[in-house]
Tab-separated table of C-alpha atoms in Angstrom:
chain	number	residue	atom	x	y	z
A	1	MET	CA	-205.975	-34.735	-55.062
A	2	ARG	CA	-209.664	-35.167	-55.717
A	3	LYS	CA	-210.996	-35.840	-59.207
A	4	LEU	CA	-214.663	-35.428	-60.043
A	5	CYS	CA	-216.699	-37.671	-62.281
A	6	PRO	CA	-216.139	-36.373	-65.860
A	7	ALA	CA	-219.868	-36.293	-66.622
A	8	LYS	CA	-220.570	-34.309	-63.469
A	9	GLN	CA	-217.658	-31.944	-64.076
A	10	TYR	CA	-218.757	-31.048	-67.602
A	11	GLY	CA	-222.460	-30.855	-66.746
A	12	LEU	CA	-223.514	-33.943	-68.702
A	13	GLU	CA	-226.181	-36.392	-67.662
A	14	CYS	CA	-225.004	-39.962	-67.256
A	15	LYS	CA	-227.634	-42.701	-67.515
A	16	TYR	CA	-225.506	-45.027	-65.336
A	17	ILE	CA	-225.079	-42.590	-62.421
A	18	ASP	CA	-227.038	-44.863	-60.050
A	19	LYS	CA	-224.619	-47.789	-60.709
A	20	CYS	CA	-221.444	-45.667	-60.735
A	21	LYS	CA	-218.874	-46.403	-58.016
A	22	VAL	CA	-217.075	-43.071	-58.423
A	23	LYS	CA	-220.003	-40.671	-58.855
A	24	GLN	CA	-218.834	-38.572	-55.895
A	25	GLY	CA	-215.306	-38.521	-57.256
A	26	ILE	CA	-212.084	-40.327	-56.459
A	27	ARG	CA	-209.104	-39.371	-54.354
A	28	ILE	CA	-205.580	-39.886	-55.668
A	29	ASP	CA	-202.523	-39.681	-53.449
A	30	ILE	CA	-200.166	-37.199	-55.164
A	31	GLU	CA	-197.168	-39.041	-53.739
A	32	GLN	CA	-198.051	-41.963	-55.999
A	33	ASP	CA	-196.436	-40.219	-58.995
A	34	ARG	CA	-195.775	-36.490	-58.594
A	35	ARG	CA	-195.076	-35.944	-62.282
A	36	ILE	CA	-198.570	-37.090	-63.256
A	37	PHE	CA	-200.642	-36.193	-60.194
A	38	THR	CA	-199.472	-32.657	-59.476
A	39	PRO	CA	-200.851	-30.486	-56.626
A	40	ILE	CA	-202.501	-28.282	-59.289
A	41	ASP	CA	-204.765	-30.260	-61.609
A	42	ARG	CA	-203.554	-30.299	-65.232
A	43	ALA	CA	-207.094	-29.764	-66.519
A	44	SER	CA	-207.540	-26.486	-64.619
A	45	TYR	CA	-207.221	-22.918	-65.829
A	46	LYS	CA	-204.637	-22.223	-63.117
A	47	TRP	CA	-202.353	-24.915	-64.607
A	48	LYS	CA	-202.638	-23.322	-68.064
A	49	ARG	CA	-201.802	-19.883	-66.667
A	50	ILE	CA	-198.739	-21.198	-64.831
A	51	TYR	CA	-197.620	-23.291	-67.823
A	52	ASP	CA	-197.836	-20.247	-70.106
A	53	LYS	CA	-195.432	-18.437	-67.771
A	54	ARG	CA	-193.041	-21.367	-68.093
A	55	THR	CA	-192.811	-20.896	-71.853
A	56	ALA	CA	-191.839	-17.241	-71.348
A	57	VAL	CA	-189.040	-18.276	-68.997
A	58	GLU	CA	-187.831	-20.825	-71.541
A	59	ARG	CA	-187.458	-18.033	-74.115
A	60	VAL	CA	-185.286	-16.052	-71.683
A	61	ASN	CA	-183.193	-19.143	-70.957
A	62	SER	CA	-182.755	-19.713	-74.682
A	63	ARG	CA	-181.543	-16.138	-75.190
A	64	LEU	CA	-179.052	-16.578	-72.349
A	65	ASP	CA	-177.726	-19.773	-73.948
A	66	VAL	CA	-177.561	-18.690	-77.570
A	67	SER	CA	-177.259	-14.900	-77.697
A	68	PHE	CA	-175.103	-14.360	-74.626
A	69	GLY	CA	-172.936	-17.446	-75.122
A	70	PHE	CA	-173.684	-19.368	-71.933
A	71	GLU	CA	-174.117	-22.609	-73.846
A	72	LYS	CA	-170.360	-22.861	-74.481
A	73	HIS	CA	-168.837	-20.999	-71.572
A	74	TYR	CA	-165.461	-21.190	-69.905
A	75	ILE	CA	-166.524	-19.756	-66.536
A	76	ARG	CA	-165.342	-21.649	-63.476
A	77	GLY	CA	-167.111	-21.251	-60.133
A	78	ILE	CA	-170.702	-20.593	-59.108
A	79	LYS	CA	-170.047	-17.034	-57.908
A	80	LYS	CA	-168.574	-15.979	-61.247
A	81	MET	CA	-171.438	-17.673	-63.094
A	82	LYS	CA	-174.058	-15.893	-60.971
A	83	VAL	CA	-172.396	-12.527	-61.579
A	84	ARG	CA	-172.150	-13.135	-65.329
A	85	CYS	CA	-175.809	-14.273	-65.523
A	86	GLY	CA	-176.896	-11.225	-63.520
A	87	ILE	CA	-175.027	-8.920	-65.877
A	88	ALA	CA	-176.576	-10.656	-68.899
A	89	LEU	CA	-180.086	-10.267	-67.456
A	90	CYS	CA	-179.409	-6.574	-66.742
A	91	VAL	CA	-178.267	-6.119	-70.343
A	92	MET	CA	-181.458	-7.805	-71.560
A	93	LEU	CA	-183.562	-5.451	-69.427
A	94	ALA	CA	-181.588	-2.424	-70.612
A	95	MET	CA	-182.129	-3.468	-74.225
A	96	ALA	CA	-185.860	-3.793	-73.596
A	97	VAL	CA	-186.008	-0.319	-72.005
A	98	GLY	CA	-183.979	1.057	-74.907
A	99	ARG	CA	-186.456	-0.345	-77.403
A	100	VAL	CA	-189.376	1.243	-75.550
A	101	TYR	CA	-187.913	4.733	-75.479
A	102	VAL	CA	-186.486	4.820	-79.017
């Protein structure tokens, strides 16, 4: 991952640019810490767009847990759980379509 000089990135003039060691930018190995140095820079617009989608998914997950009772379930087996989650998602979609056409 390559990071630019903050002054250069934001279009500011730095009076110490001639003495700066990182004026061309620095390179960071993303394998150093993947949680901090992600392949998509956290300061970018693309990161914000992707992160906003994550919050929408969290709302769906919350509805599955609370409204459809998956937080305290007694389902045994991955196949049964996948079927039950699929049915719950279909019900959520049907409710959304029902709200549009009513």
